[in-house]
C-alpha cells in the first residue's frame, strides 16, 4: 500500500530560489522572468545548486553528483561551469546569484 501511495504524489516540476526559476519539465530557466539559455550540463549544475540553495557545496560534491564516477579530469571543470552560469545569469540581471565560499566551494543565494 505504501508503494501505491508514493505514486500518487505530484512531481515537482518547477524549482524556485529567489528570482531564479527552473522548469524541470521544459528544461527552461529564467531569472526575474528573463529567459536564460543553458546547455544540458549547465542546467544540471544549476538544478543541483537550486535544490541545495543556501548550502555550501564543495567542488567534489558537485563533481560527483553531475559527472559521477566516469570523469577522470580535474575539479576545475566545476569552476568553468559555475563561471559560465554566472555570466549567463548576469546577462539576465542576476548580479550575485552564486556565491563562492572560500575553502569550500559554491552556494546559491536564496
PDB file of N, CA and C in Angstrom:
ATOM      1  N   UNK A   1       0.812  -1.197   0.000  1.00  0.00           N
ATOM      2  CA  UNK A   1       0.000   0.000   0.000  1.00  0.00           C
ATOM      3  C   UNK A   1       0.858   1.264   0.000  1.00  0.00           C
ATOM      4  N   UNK A   2       1.989   1.217   0.711  1.00  0.00           N
ATOM      5  CA  UNK A   2       2.828   2.414   0.767  1.00  0.00           C
ATOM      6  C   UNK A   2       3.431   2.727  -0.598  1.00  0.00           C
ATOM      7  N   UNK A   3       3.739   1.715  -1.378  1.00  0.00           N
ATOM      8  CA  UNK A   3       4.278   1.930  -2.726  1.00  0.00           C
ATOM      9  C   UNK A   3       3.222   2.573  -3.613  1.00  0.00           C
ATOM     10  N   UNK A   4       1.985   2.141  -3.484  1.00  0.00           N
ATOM     11  CA  UNK A   4       0.900   2.712  -4.274  1.00  0.00           C
ATOM     12  C   UNK A   4       0.698   4.180  -3.908  1.00  0.00           C
ATOM     13  N   UNK A   5       0.749   4.500  -2.612  1.00  0.00           N
ATOM     14  CA  UNK A   5       0.571   5.893  -2.174  1.00  0.00           C
ATOM     15  C   UNK A   5       1.686   6.784  -2.709  1.00  0.00           C
ATOM     16  N   UNK A   6       2.903   6.291  -2.776  1.00  0.00           N
ATOM     17  CA  UNK A   6       4.021   7.088  -3.283  1.00  0.00           C
ATOM     18  C   UNK A   6       3.795   7.513  -4.722  1.00  0.00           C
ATOM     19  N   UNK A   7       3.157   6.685  -5.500  1.00  0.00           N
ATOM     20  CA  UNK A   7       2.893   7.007  -6.896  1.00  0.00           C
ATOM     21  C   UNK A   7       1.890   8.132  -7.068  1.00  0.00           C
ATOM     22  N   UNK A   8       1.113   8.427  -6.032  1.00  0.00           N
ATOM     23  CA  UNK A   8       0.101   9.477  -6.114  1.00  0.00           C
ATOM     24  C   UNK A   8       0.657  10.872  -5.845  1.00  0.00           C
ATOM     25  N   UNK A   9       1.887  10.953  -5.352  1.00  0.00           N
ATOM     26  CA  UNK A   9       2.467  12.259  -5.051  1.00  0.00           C
ATOM     27  C   UNK A   9       2.749  13.033  -6.327  1.00  0.00           C
ATOM     28  N   UNK A  10       2.408  14.311  -6.335  1.00  0.00           N
ATOM     29  CA  UNK A  10       2.704  15.111  -7.524  1.00  0.00           C
ATOM     30  C   UNK A  10       4.207  15.321  -7.670  1.00  0.00           C
ATOM     31  N   UNK A  11       4.682  15.314  -8.895  1.00  0.00           N
ATOM     32  CA  UNK A  11       6.090  15.549  -9.178  1.00  0.00           C
ATOM     33  C   UNK A  11       6.366  17.047  -9.169  1.00  0.00           C
ATOM     34  N   UNK A  12       7.472  17.430  -8.555  1.00  0.00           N
ATOM     35  CA  UNK A  12       7.882  18.830  -8.572  1.00  0.00           C
ATOM     36  C   UNK A  12       8.429  19.129  -9.964  1.00  0.00           C
ATOM     37  N   UNK A  13       7.814  20.085 -10.641  1.00  0.00           N
ATOM     38  CA  UNK A  13       8.273  20.405 -11.988  1.00  0.00           C
ATOM     39  C   UNK A  13       8.889  21.790 -12.073  1.00  0.00           C
ATOM     40  N   UNK A  14       8.683  22.622 -11.055  1.00  0.00           N
ATOM     41  CA  UNK A  14       9.262  23.963 -11.045  1.00  0.00           C
ATOM     42  C   UNK A  14       9.978  24.175  -9.725  1.00  0.00           C
ATOM     43  N   UNK A  15      11.246  24.583  -9.820  1.00  0.00           N
ATOM     44  CA  UNK A  15      12.032  24.926  -8.639  1.00  0.00           C
ATOM     45  C   UNK A  15      12.258  26.431  -8.648  1.00  0.00           C
ATOM     46  N   UNK A  16      12.216  27.030  -7.462  1.00  0.00           N
ATOM     47  CA  UNK A  16      12.403  28.477  -7.374  1.00  0.00           C
ATOM     48  C   UNK A  16      13.348  28.782  -6.225  1.00  0.00           C
ATOM     49  N   UNK A  17      14.276  29.683  -6.484  1.00  0.00           N
ATOM     50  CA  UNK A  17      15.181  30.190  -5.454  1.00  0.00           C
ATOM     51  C   UNK A  17      15.334  31.680  -5.702  1.00  0.00           C
ATOM     52  N   UNK A  18      14.695  32.470  -4.872  1.00  0.00           N
ATOM     53  CA  UNK A  18      14.713  33.912  -5.091  1.00  0.00           C
ATOM     54  C   UNK A  18      14.049  34.250  -6.415  1.00  0.00           C
ATOM     55  N   UNK A  19      14.749  34.958  -7.271  1.00  0.00           N
ATOM     56  CA  UNK A  19      14.214  35.349  -8.582  1.00  0.00           C
ATOM     57  C   UNK A  19      14.497  34.322  -9.670  1.00  0.00           C
ATOM     58  N   UNK A  20      15.169  33.248  -9.296  1.00  0.00           N
ATOM     59  CA  UNK A  20      15.556  32.205 -10.250  1.00  0.00           C
ATOM     60  C   UNK A  20      14.491  31.123 -10.301  1.00  0.00           C
ATOM     61  N   UNK A  21      14.062  30.764 -11.517  1.00  0.00           N
ATOM     62  CA  UNK A  21      13.051  29.729 -11.705  1.00  0.00           C
ATOM     63  C   UNK A  21      13.567  28.687 -12.676  1.00  0.00           C
ATOM     64  N   UNK A  22      13.457  27.421 -12.292  1.00  0.00           N
ATOM     65  CA  UNK A  22      13.810  26.308 -13.168  1.00  0.00           C
ATOM     66  C   UNK A  22      12.565  25.486 -13.419  1.00  0.00           C
ATOM     67  N   UNK A  23      12.204  25.331 -14.673  1.00  0.00           N
ATOM     68  CA  UNK A  23      11.099  24.459 -15.057  1.00  0.00           C
ATOM     69  C   UNK A  23      11.739  23.158 -15.508  1.00  0.00           C
ATOM     70  N   UNK A  24      11.628  22.132 -14.672  1.00  0.00           N
ATOM     71  CA  UNK A  24      12.315  20.870 -14.937  1.00  0.00           C
ATOM     72  C   UNK A  24      11.743  20.147 -16.152  1.00  0.00           C
ATOM     73  N   UNK A  25      10.434  20.194 -16.312  1.00  0.00           N
ATOM     74  CA  UNK A  25       9.804  19.518 -17.442  1.00  0.00           C
ATOM     75  C   UNK A  25      10.213  20.118 -18.771  1.00  0.00           C
ATOM     76  N   UNK A  26      10.244  21.427 -18.844  1.00  0.00           N
ATOM     77  CA  UNK A  26      10.599  22.124 -20.083  1.00  0.00           C
ATOM     78  C   UNK A  26      12.105  22.370 -20.179  1.00  0.00           C
ATOM     79  N   UNK A  27      12.839  22.070 -19.105  1.00  0.00           N
ATOM     80  CA  UNK A  27      14.276  22.356 -19.023  1.00  0.00           C
ATOM     81  C   UNK A  27      14.548  23.820 -19.368  1.00  0.00           C
ATOM     82  N   UNK A  28      13.740  24.698 -18.766  1.00  0.00           N
ATOM     83  CA  UNK A  28      13.836  26.132 -19.020  1.00  0.00           C
ATOM     84  C   UNK A  28      14.214  26.851 -17.728  1.00  0.00           C
ATOM     85  N   UNK A  29      15.018  27.896 -17.889  1.00  0.00           N
ATOM     86  CA  UNK A  29      15.475  28.694 -16.762  1.00  0.00           C
ATOM     87  C   UNK A  29      15.138  30.147 -17.037  1.00  0.00           C
ATOM     88  N   UNK A  30      14.709  30.847 -15.986  1.00  0.00           N
ATOM     89  CA  UNK A  30      14.518  32.292 -16.114  1.00  0.00           C
ATOM     90  C   UNK A  30      14.977  32.954 -14.824  1.00  0.00           C
ATOM     91  N   UNK A  31      15.447  34.186 -14.983  1.00  0.00           N
ATOM     92  CA  UNK A  31      15.833  34.990 -13.834  1.00  0.00           C
ATOM     93  C   UNK A  31      15.002  36.253 -13.888  1.00  0.00           C
ATOM     94  N   UNK A  32      14.152  36.450 -12.891  1.00  0.00           N
ATOM     95  CA  UNK A  32      13.255  37.602 -12.837  1.00  0.00           C
ATOM     96  C   UNK A  32      12.417  37.701 -14.116  1.00  0.00           C
ATOM     97  N   UNK A  33      12.025  36.539 -14.641  1.00  0.00           N
ATOM     98  CA  UNK A  33      11.191  36.489 -15.834  1.00  0.00           C
ATOM     99  C   UNK A  33      11.947  36.520 -17.148  1.00  0.00           C
ATOM    100  N   UNK A  34      13.265  36.753 -17.097  1.00  0.00           N
ATOM    101  CA  UNK A  34      14.080  36.810 -18.313  1.00  0.00           C
ATOM    102  C   UNK A  34      14.628  35.406 -18.593  1.00  0.00           C
ATOM    103  N   UNK A  35      14.342  34.846 -19.776  1.00  0.00           N
ATOM    104  CA  UNK A  35      14.833  33.510 -20.102  1.00  0.00           C
ATOM    105  C   UNK A  35      16.369  33.457 -20.139  1.00  0.00           C
ATOM    106  N   UNK A  36      16.901  32.339 -19.663  1.00  0.00           N
ATOM    107  CA  UNK A  36      18.347  32.111 -19.662  1.00  0.00           C
ATOM    108  C   UNK A  36      18.591  30.799 -20.405  1.00  0.00           C
ATOM    109  N   UNK A  37      19.337  30.867 -21.495  1.00  0.00           N
ATOM    110  CA  UNK A  37      19.641  29.674 -22.289  1.00  0.00           C
ATOM    111  C   UNK A  37      20.821  28.934 -21.675  1.00  0.00           C
ATOM    112  N   UNK A  38      20.605  27.652 -21.337  1.00  0.00           N
ATOM    113  CA  UNK A  38      21.661  26.831 -20.745  1.00  0.00           C
ATOM    114  C   UNK A  38      21.817  25.526 -21.503  1.00  0.00           C
ATOM    115  N   UNK A  39      23.038  25.032 -21.522  1.00  0.00           N
ATOM    116  CA  UNK A  39      23.294  23.696 -22.044  1.00  0.00           C
ATOM    117  C   UNK A  39      22.889  22.656 -21.005  1.00  0.00           C
ATOM    118  N   UNK A  40      22.940  21.402 -21.384  1.00  0.00           N
ATOM    119  CA  UNK A  40      22.497  20.314 -20.509  1.00  0.00           C
ATOM    120  C   UNK A  40      23.258  20.228 -19.203  1.00  0.00           C
ATOM    121  N   UNK A  41      24.573  20.291 -19.264  1.00  0.00           N
ATOM    122  CA  UNK A  41      25.368  20.191 -18.044  1.00  0.00           C
ATOM    123  C   UNK A  41      25.205  21.432 -17.191  1.00  0.00           C
ATOM    124  N   UNK A  42      25.138  22.604 -17.812  1.00  0.00           N
ATOM    125  CA  UNK A  42      24.892  23.835 -17.060  1.00  0.00           C
ATOM    126  C   UNK A  42      23.569  23.730 -16.301  1.00  0.00           C
ATOM    127  N   UNK A  43      22.551  23.208 -16.964  1.00  0.00           N
ATOM    128  CA  UNK A  43      21.244  23.061 -16.336  1.00  0.00           C
ATOM    129  C   UNK A  43      21.325  22.131 -15.130  1.00  0.00           C
ATOM    130  N   UNK A  44      22.034  21.003 -15.273  1.00  0.00           N
ATOM    131  CA  UNK A  44      22.144  20.047 -14.171  1.00  0.00           C
ATOM    132  C   UNK A  44      22.903  20.652 -12.981  1.00  0.00           C
ATOM    133  N   UNK A  45      23.973  21.402 -13.263  1.00  0.00           N
ATOM    134  CA  UNK A  45      24.722  22.048 -12.181  1.00  0.00           C
ATOM    135  C   UNK A  45      23.826  23.051 -11.458  1.00  0.00           C
ATOM    136  N   UNK A  46      23.115  23.876 -12.227  1.00  0.00           N
ATOM    137  CA  UNK A  46      22.241  24.873 -11.615  1.00  0.00           C
ATOM    138  C   UNK A  46      21.111  24.211 -10.834  1.00  0.00           C
ATOM    139  N   UNK A  47      20.546  23.153 -11.368  1.00  0.00           N
ATOM    140  CA  UNK A  47      19.486  22.441 -10.651  1.00  0.00           C
ATOM    141  C   UNK A  47      19.990  21.920  -9.306  1.00  0.00           C
ATOM    142  N   UNK A  48      21.188  21.362  -9.289  1.00  0.00           N
ATOM    143  CA  UNK A  48      21.770  20.850  -8.042  1.00  0.00           C
ATOM    144  C   UNK A  48      21.976  21.987  -7.037  1.00  0.00           C
ATOM    145  N   UNK A  49      22.448  23.126  -7.523  1.00  0.00           N
ATOM    146  CA  UNK A  49      22.634  24.280  -6.648  1.00  0.00           C
ATOM    147  C   UNK A  49      21.297  24.794  -6.113  1.00  0.00           C
ATOM    148  N   UNK A  50      20.278  24.846  -6.974  1.00  0.00           N
ATOM    149  CA  UNK A  50      18.955  25.324  -6.548  1.00  0.00           C
ATOM    150  C   UNK A  50      18.354  24.371  -5.520  1.00  0.00           C
ATOM    151  N   UNK A  51      18.465  23.083  -5.756  1.00  0.00           N
ATOM    152  CA  UNK A  51      17.920  22.100  -4.808  1.00  0.00           C
ATOM    153  C   UNK A  51      18.605  22.200  -3.442  1.00  0.00           C
ATOM    154  N   UNK A  52      19.809  22.767  -3.418  1.00  0.00           N
ATOM    155  CA  UNK A  52      20.568  22.917  -2.178  1.00  0.00           C
ATOM    156  C   UNK A  52      20.826  24.393  -1.870  1.00  0.00           C
ATOM    157  N   UNK A  53      19.905  25.254  -2.256  1.00  0.00           N
ATOM    158  CA  UNK A  53      20.067  26.703  -2.074  1.00  0.00           C
ATOM    159  C   UNK A  53      20.393  27.042  -0.627  1.00  0.00           C
ATOM    160  N   UNK A  54      21.384  27.907  -0.471  1.00  0.00           N
ATOM    161  CA  UNK A  54      21.798  28.327   0.863  1.00  0.00           C
ATOM    162  C   UNK A  54      22.832  27.421   1.500  1.00  0.00           C
ATOM    163  N   UNK A  55      23.100  26.277   0.892  1.00  0.00           N
ATOM    164  CA  UNK A  55      24.064  25.315   1.439  1.00  0.00           C
ATOM    165  C   UNK A  55      25.348  25.394   0.624  1.00  0.00           C
ATOM    166  N   UNK A  56      26.484  25.476   1.305  1.00  0.00           N
ATOM    167  CA  UNK A  56      27.776  25.489   0.620  1.00  0.00           C
ATOM    168  C   UNK A  56      28.105  24.070   0.161  1.00  0.00           C
ATOM    169  N   UNK A  57      28.278  23.923  -1.146  1.00  0.00           N
ATOM    170  CA  UNK A  57      28.613  22.622  -1.731  1.00  0.00           C
ATOM    171  C   UNK A  57      30.057  22.640  -2.205  1.00  0.00           C
ATOM    172  N   UNK A  58      30.788  21.598  -1.898  1.00  0.00           N
ATOM    173  CA  UNK A  58      32.181  21.529  -2.338  1.00  0.00           C
ATOM    174  C   UNK A  58      32.244  21.191  -3.827  1.00  0.00           C
ATOM    175  N   UNK A  59      33.365  21.492  -4.426  1.00  0.00           N
ATOM    176  CA  UNK A  59      33.576  21.142  -5.830  1.00  0.00           C
ATOM    177  C   UNK A  59      33.433  19.627  -6.033  1.00  0.00           C
ATOM    178  N   UNK A  60      33.940  18.876  -5.064  1.00  0.00           N
ATOM    179  CA  UNK A  60      33.876  17.413  -5.156  1.00  0.00           C
ATOM    180  C   UNK A  60      32.426  16.936  -5.104  1.00  0.00           C
ATOM    181  N   UNK A  61      31.602  17.520  -4.229  1.00  0.00           N
ATOM    182  CA  UNK A  61      30.183  17.143  -4.173  1.00  0.00           C
ATOM    183  C   UNK A  61      29.505  17.398  -5.514  1.00  0.00           C
ATOM    184  N   UNK A  62      29.763  18.559  -6.096  1.00  0.00           N
ATOM    185  CA  UNK A  62      29.153  18.901  -7.377  1.00  0.00           C
ATOM    186  C   UNK A  62      29.680  17.973  -8.461  1.00  0.00           C
ATOM    187  N   UNK A  63      30.978  17.747  -8.465  1.00  0.00           N
ATOM    188  CA  UNK A  63      31.598  16.872  -9.457  1.00  0.00           C
ATOM    189  C   UNK A  63      31.009  15.466  -9.399  1.00  0.00           C
ATOM    190  N   UNK A  64      30.898  14.906  -8.200  1.00  0.00           N
ATOM    191  CA  UNK A  64      30.367  13.548  -8.047  1.00  0.00           C
ATOM    192  C   UNK A  64      28.897  13.463  -8.432  1.00  0.00           C
ATOM    193  N   UNK A  65      28.126  14.505  -8.150  1.00  0.00           N
ATOM    194  CA  UNK A  65      26.692  14.491  -8.466  1.00  0.00           C
ATOM    195  C   UNK A  65      26.450  14.635  -9.965  1.00  0.00           C
ATOM    196  N   UNK A  66      27.177  15.518 -10.621  1.00  0.00           N
ATOM    197  CA  UNK A  66      26.919  15.828 -12.028  1.00  0.00           C
ATOM    198  C   UNK A  66      27.674  14.904 -12.972  1.00  0.00           C
ATOM    199  N   UNK A  67      28.940  14.635 -12.679  1.00  0.00           N
ATOM    200  CA  UNK A  67      29.748  13.849 -13.608  1.00  0.00           C
ATOM    201  C   UNK A  67      29.911  12.403 -13.188  1.00  0.00           C
ATOM    202  N   UNK A  68      29.481  12.043 -12.003  1.00  0.00           N
ATOM    203  CA  UNK A  68      29.521  10.674 -11.485  1.00  0.00           C
ATOM    204  C   UNK A  68      30.949  10.132 -11.456  1.00  0.00           C
ATOM    205  N   UNK A  69      31.088   8.830 -11.513  1.00  0.00           N
ATOM    206  CA  UNK A  69      32.393   8.180 -11.363  1.00  0.00           C
ATOM    207  C   UNK A  69      33.172   8.076 -12.668  1.00  0.00           C
ATOM    208  N   UNK A  70      32.544   8.358 -13.785  1.00  0.00           N
ATOM    209  CA  UNK A  70      33.206   8.153 -15.072  1.00  0.00           C
ATOM    210  C   UNK A  70      34.045   9.350 -15.519  1.00  0.00           C
ATOM    211  N   UNK A  71      34.236  10.343 -14.663  1.00  0.00           N
ATOM    212  CA  UNK A  71      35.008  11.532 -15.011  1.00  0.00           C
ATOM    213  C   UNK A  71      36.384  11.445 -14.375  1.00  0.00           C
ATOM    214  N   UNK A  72      37.432  11.525 -15.188  1.00  0.00           N
ATOM    215  CA  UNK A  72      38.803  11.409 -14.683  1.00  0.00           C
ATOM    216  C   UNK A  72      39.536  12.742 -14.648  1.00  0.00           C
ATOM    217  N   UNK A  73      38.871  13.822 -15.013  1.00  0.00           N
ATOM    218  CA  UNK A  73      39.517  15.127 -15.081  1.00  0.00           C
ATOM    219  C   UNK A  73      39.644  15.795 -13.723  1.00  0.00           C
ATOM    220  N   UNK A  74      39.893  17.078 -13.767  1.00  0.00           N
ATOM    221  CA  UNK A  74      40.106  17.876 -12.568  1.00  0.00           C
ATOM    222  C   UNK A  74      38.798  18.500 -12.080  1.00  0.00           C
ATOM    223  N   UNK A  75      38.774  18.861 -10.793  1.00  0.00           N
ATOM    224  CA  UNK A  75      37.588  19.533 -10.250  1.00  0.00           C
ATOM    225  C   UNK A  75      37.479  20.952 -10.796  1.00  0.00           C
ATOM    226  N   UNK A  76      38.464  21.400 -11.581  1.00  0.00           N
ATOM    227  CA  UNK A  76      38.394  22.729 -12.212  1.00  0.00           C
ATOM    228  C   UNK A  76      37.207  22.831 -13.158  1.00  0.00           C
ATOM    229  N   UNK A  77      36.723  21.712 -13.643  1.00  0.00           N
ATOM    230  CA  UNK A  77      35.574  21.725 -14.556  1.00  0.00           C
ATOM    231  C   UNK A  77      34.362  22.359 -13.866  1.00  0.00           C
ATOM    232  N   UNK A  78      34.251  22.168 -12.562  1.00  0.00           N
ATOM    233  CA  UNK A  78      33.158  22.778 -11.799  1.00  0.00           C
ATOM    234  C   UNK A  78      33.295  24.296 -11.851  1.00  0.00           C
ATOM    235  N   UNK A  79      34.515  24.793 -11.685  1.00  0.00           N
ATOM    236  CA  UNK A  79      34.763  26.240 -11.743  1.00  0.00           C
ATOM    237  C   UNK A  79      34.376  26.808 -13.106  1.00  0.00           C
ATOM    238  N   UNK A  80      34.675  26.068 -14.154  1.00  0.00           N
ATOM    239  CA  UNK A  80      34.351  26.511 -15.512  1.00  0.00           C
ATOM    240  C   UNK A  80      32.846  26.640 -15.680  1.00  0.00           C
ATOM    241  N   UNK A  81      32.095  25.646 -15.239  1.00  0.00           N
ATOM    242  CA  UNK A  81      30.637  25.684 -15.387  1.00  0.00           C
ATOM    243  C   UNK A  81      29.994  26.741 -14.503  1.00  0.00           C
ATOM    244  N   UNK A  82      30.513  26.927 -13.302  1.00  0.00           N
ATOM    245  CA  UNK A  82      29.973  27.973 -12.429  1.00  0.00           C
ATOM    246  C   UNK A  82      30.236  29.344 -13.047  1.00  0.00           C
ATOM    247  N   UNK A  83      31.401  29.522 -13.631  1.00  0.00           N
ATOM    248  CA  UNK A  83      31.718  30.782 -14.296  1.00  0.00           C
ATOM    249  C   UNK A  83      30.759  31.051 -15.460  1.00  0.00           C
ATOM    250  N   UNK A  84      30.480  30.019 -16.251  1.00  0.00           N
ATOM    251  CA  UNK A  84      29.537  30.160 -17.367  1.00  0.00           C
ATOM    252  C   UNK A  84      28.140  30.504 -16.854  1.00  0.00           C
ATOM    253  N   UNK A  85      27.710  29.838 -15.786  1.00  0.00           N
ATOM    254  CA  UNK A  85      26.393  30.122 -15.201  1.00  0.00           C
ATOM    255  C   UNK A  85      26.318  31.558 -14.704  1.00  0.00           C
ATOM    256  N   UNK A  86      27.358  32.001 -14.017  1.00  0.00           N
ATOM    257  CA  UNK A  86      27.372  33.377 -13.514  1.00  0.00           C
ATOM    258  C   UNK A  86      27.246  34.384 -14.659  1.00  0.00           C
ATOM    259  N   UNK A  87      28.003  34.142 -15.733  1.00  0.00           N
ATOM    260  CA  UNK A  87      27.971  35.052 -16.884  1.00  0.00           C
ATOM    261  C   UNK A  87      26.580  35.108 -17.499  1.00  0.00           C
ATOM    262  N   UNK A  88      25.959  33.949 -17.687  1.00  0.00           N
ATOM    263  CA  UNK A  88      24.634  33.903 -18.307  1.00  0.00           C
ATOM    264  C   UNK A  88      23.562  34.496 -17.394  1.00  0.00           C
ATOM    265  N   UNK A  89      23.650  34.245 -16.101  1.00  0.00           N
ATOM    266  CA  UNK A  89      22.681  34.809 -15.161  1.00  0.00           C
ATOM    267  C   UNK A  89      22.853  36.325 -15.041  1.00  0.00           C
ATOM    268  N   UNK A  90      24.091  36.784 -15.132  1.00  0.00           N
ATOM    269  CA  UNK A  90      24.349  38.222 -15.061  1.00  0.00           C
ATOM    270  C   UNK A  90      23.715  38.945 -16.252  1.00  0.00           C
ATOM    271  N   UNK A  91      23.760  38.324 -17.438  1.00  0.00           N
ATOM    272  CA  UNK A  91      23.121  38.910 -18.620  1.00  0.00           C
ATOM    273  C   UNK A  91      21.616  39.073 -18.415  1.00  0.00           C
ATOM    274  N   UNK A  92      21.026  38.198 -17.588  1.00  0.00           N
ATOM    275  CA  UNK A  92      19.580  38.265 -17.319  1.00  0.00           C
ATOM    276  C   UNK A  92      19.273  39.172 -16.129  1.00  0.00           C
ATOM    277  N   UNK A  93      20.302  39.778 -15.532  1.00  0.00           N
ATOM    278  CA  UNK A  93      20.072  40.697 -14.422  1.00  0.00           C
ATOM    279  C   UNK A  93      20.481  40.153 -13.072  1.00  0.00           C
ATOM    280  N   UNK A  94      20.994  38.948 -13.026  1.00  0.00           N
ATOM    281  CA  UNK A  94      21.402  38.334 -11.759  1.00  0.00           C
ATOM    282  C   UNK A  94      22.841  38.654 -11.426  1.00  0.00           C
ATOM    283  N   UNK A  95      23.052  39.723 -10.693  1.00  0.00           N
ATOM    284  CA  UNK A  95      24.409  40.153 -10.354  1.00  0.00           C
ATOM    285  C   UNK A  95      25.116  39.170  -9.424  1.00  0.00           C
ATOM    286  N   UNK A  96      24.423  38.754  -8.380  1.00  0.00           N
ATOM    287  CA  UNK A  96      25.053  37.875  -7.385  1.00  0.00           C
ATOM    288  C   UNK A  96      24.093  36.742  -7.056  1.00  0.00           C
ATOM    289  N   UNK A  97      24.219  35.667  -7.795  1.00  0.00           N
ATOM    290  CA  UNK A  97      23.321  34.527  -7.612  1.00  0.00           C
ATOM    291  C   UNK A  97      24.076  33.358  -6.990  1.00  0.00           C
ATOM    292  N   UNK A  98      25.280  33.113  -7.488  1.00  0.00           N
ATOM    293  CA  UNK A  98      26.113  32.010  -6.984  1.00  0.00           C
ATOM    294  C   UNK A  98      27.302  32.629  -6.260  1.00  0.00           C
ATOM    295  N   UNK A  99      27.440  32.285  -4.998  1.00  0.00           N
ATOM    296  CA  UNK A  99      28.477  32.834  -4.145  1.00  0.00           C
ATOM    297  C   UNK A  99      29.614  31.831  -4.024  1.00  0.00           C
ATOM    298  N   UNK A 100      30.841  32.330  -3.975  1.00  0.00           N
ATOM    299  CA  UNK A 100      31.989  31.478  -3.698  1.00  0.00           C
ATOM    300  C   UNK A 100      32.191  31.420  -2.197  1.00  0.00           C
ATOM    301  N   UNK A 101      32.290  30.222  -1.669  1.00  0.00           N
ATOM    302  CA  UNK A 101      32.579  30.025  -0.251  1.00  0.00           C
ATOM    303  C   UNK A 101      34.020  29.545  -0.186  1.00  0.00           C
ATOM    304  N   UNK A 102      34.913  30.461   0.152  1.00  0.00           N
ATOM    305  CA  UNK A 102      36.346  30.166   0.115  1.00  0.00           C
ATOM    306  C   UNK A 102      36.686  28.972   0.999  1.00  0.00           C
ATOM    307  N   UNK A 103      37.468  28.069   0.438  1.00  0.00           N
ATOM    308  CA  UNK A 103      37.879  26.867   1.147  1.00  0.00           C
ATOM    309  C   UNK A 103      36.845  25.749   1.105  1.00  0.00           C
ATOM    310  N   UNK A 104      35.670  26.037   0.517  1.00  0.00           N
ATOM    311  CA  UNK A 104      34.610  25.022   0.435  1.00  0.00           C
ATOM    312  C   UNK A 104      34.203  24.794  -1.013  1.00  0.00           C
ATOM    313  N   UNK A 105      33.552  25.782  -1.612  1.00  0.00           N
ATOM    314  CA  UNK A 105      33.052  25.619  -2.972  1.00  0.00           C
ATOM    315  C   UNK A 105      32.089  26.731  -3.326  1.00  0.00           C
ATOM    316  N   UNK A 106      30.833  26.373  -3.601  1.00  0.00           N
ATOM    317  CA  UNK A 106      29.845  27.340  -4.076  1.00  0.00           C
ATOM    318  C   UNK A 106      28.522  27.178  -3.338  1.00  0.00           C
ATOM    319  N   UNK A 107      27.780  28.295  -3.300  1.00  0.00           N
ATOM    320  CA  UNK A 107      26.460  28.306  -2.670  1.00  0.00           C
ATOM    321  C   UNK A 107      25.539  29.192  -3.510  1.00  0.00           C
ATOM    322  N   UNK A 108      24.350  28.703  -3.782  1.00  0.00           N
ATOM    323  CA  UNK A 108      23.347  29.512  -4.462  1.00  0.00           C
ATOM    324  C   UNK A 108      22.661  30.352  -3.400  1.00  0.00           C
ATOM    325  N   UNK A 109      22.630  31.665  -3.621  1.00  0.00           N
ATOM    326  CA  UNK A 109      21.989  32.555  -2.665  1.00  0.00           C
ATOM    327  C   UNK A 109      20.477  32.467  -2.845  1.00  0.00           C
ATOM    328  N   UNK A 110      19.761  32.579  -1.782  1.00  0.00           N
ATOM    329  CA  UNK A 110      18.293  32.467  -1.835  1.00  0.00           C
ATOM    330  C   UNK A 110      17.655  33.740  -2.250  1.00  0.00           C
TER     331      UNK A 110
END
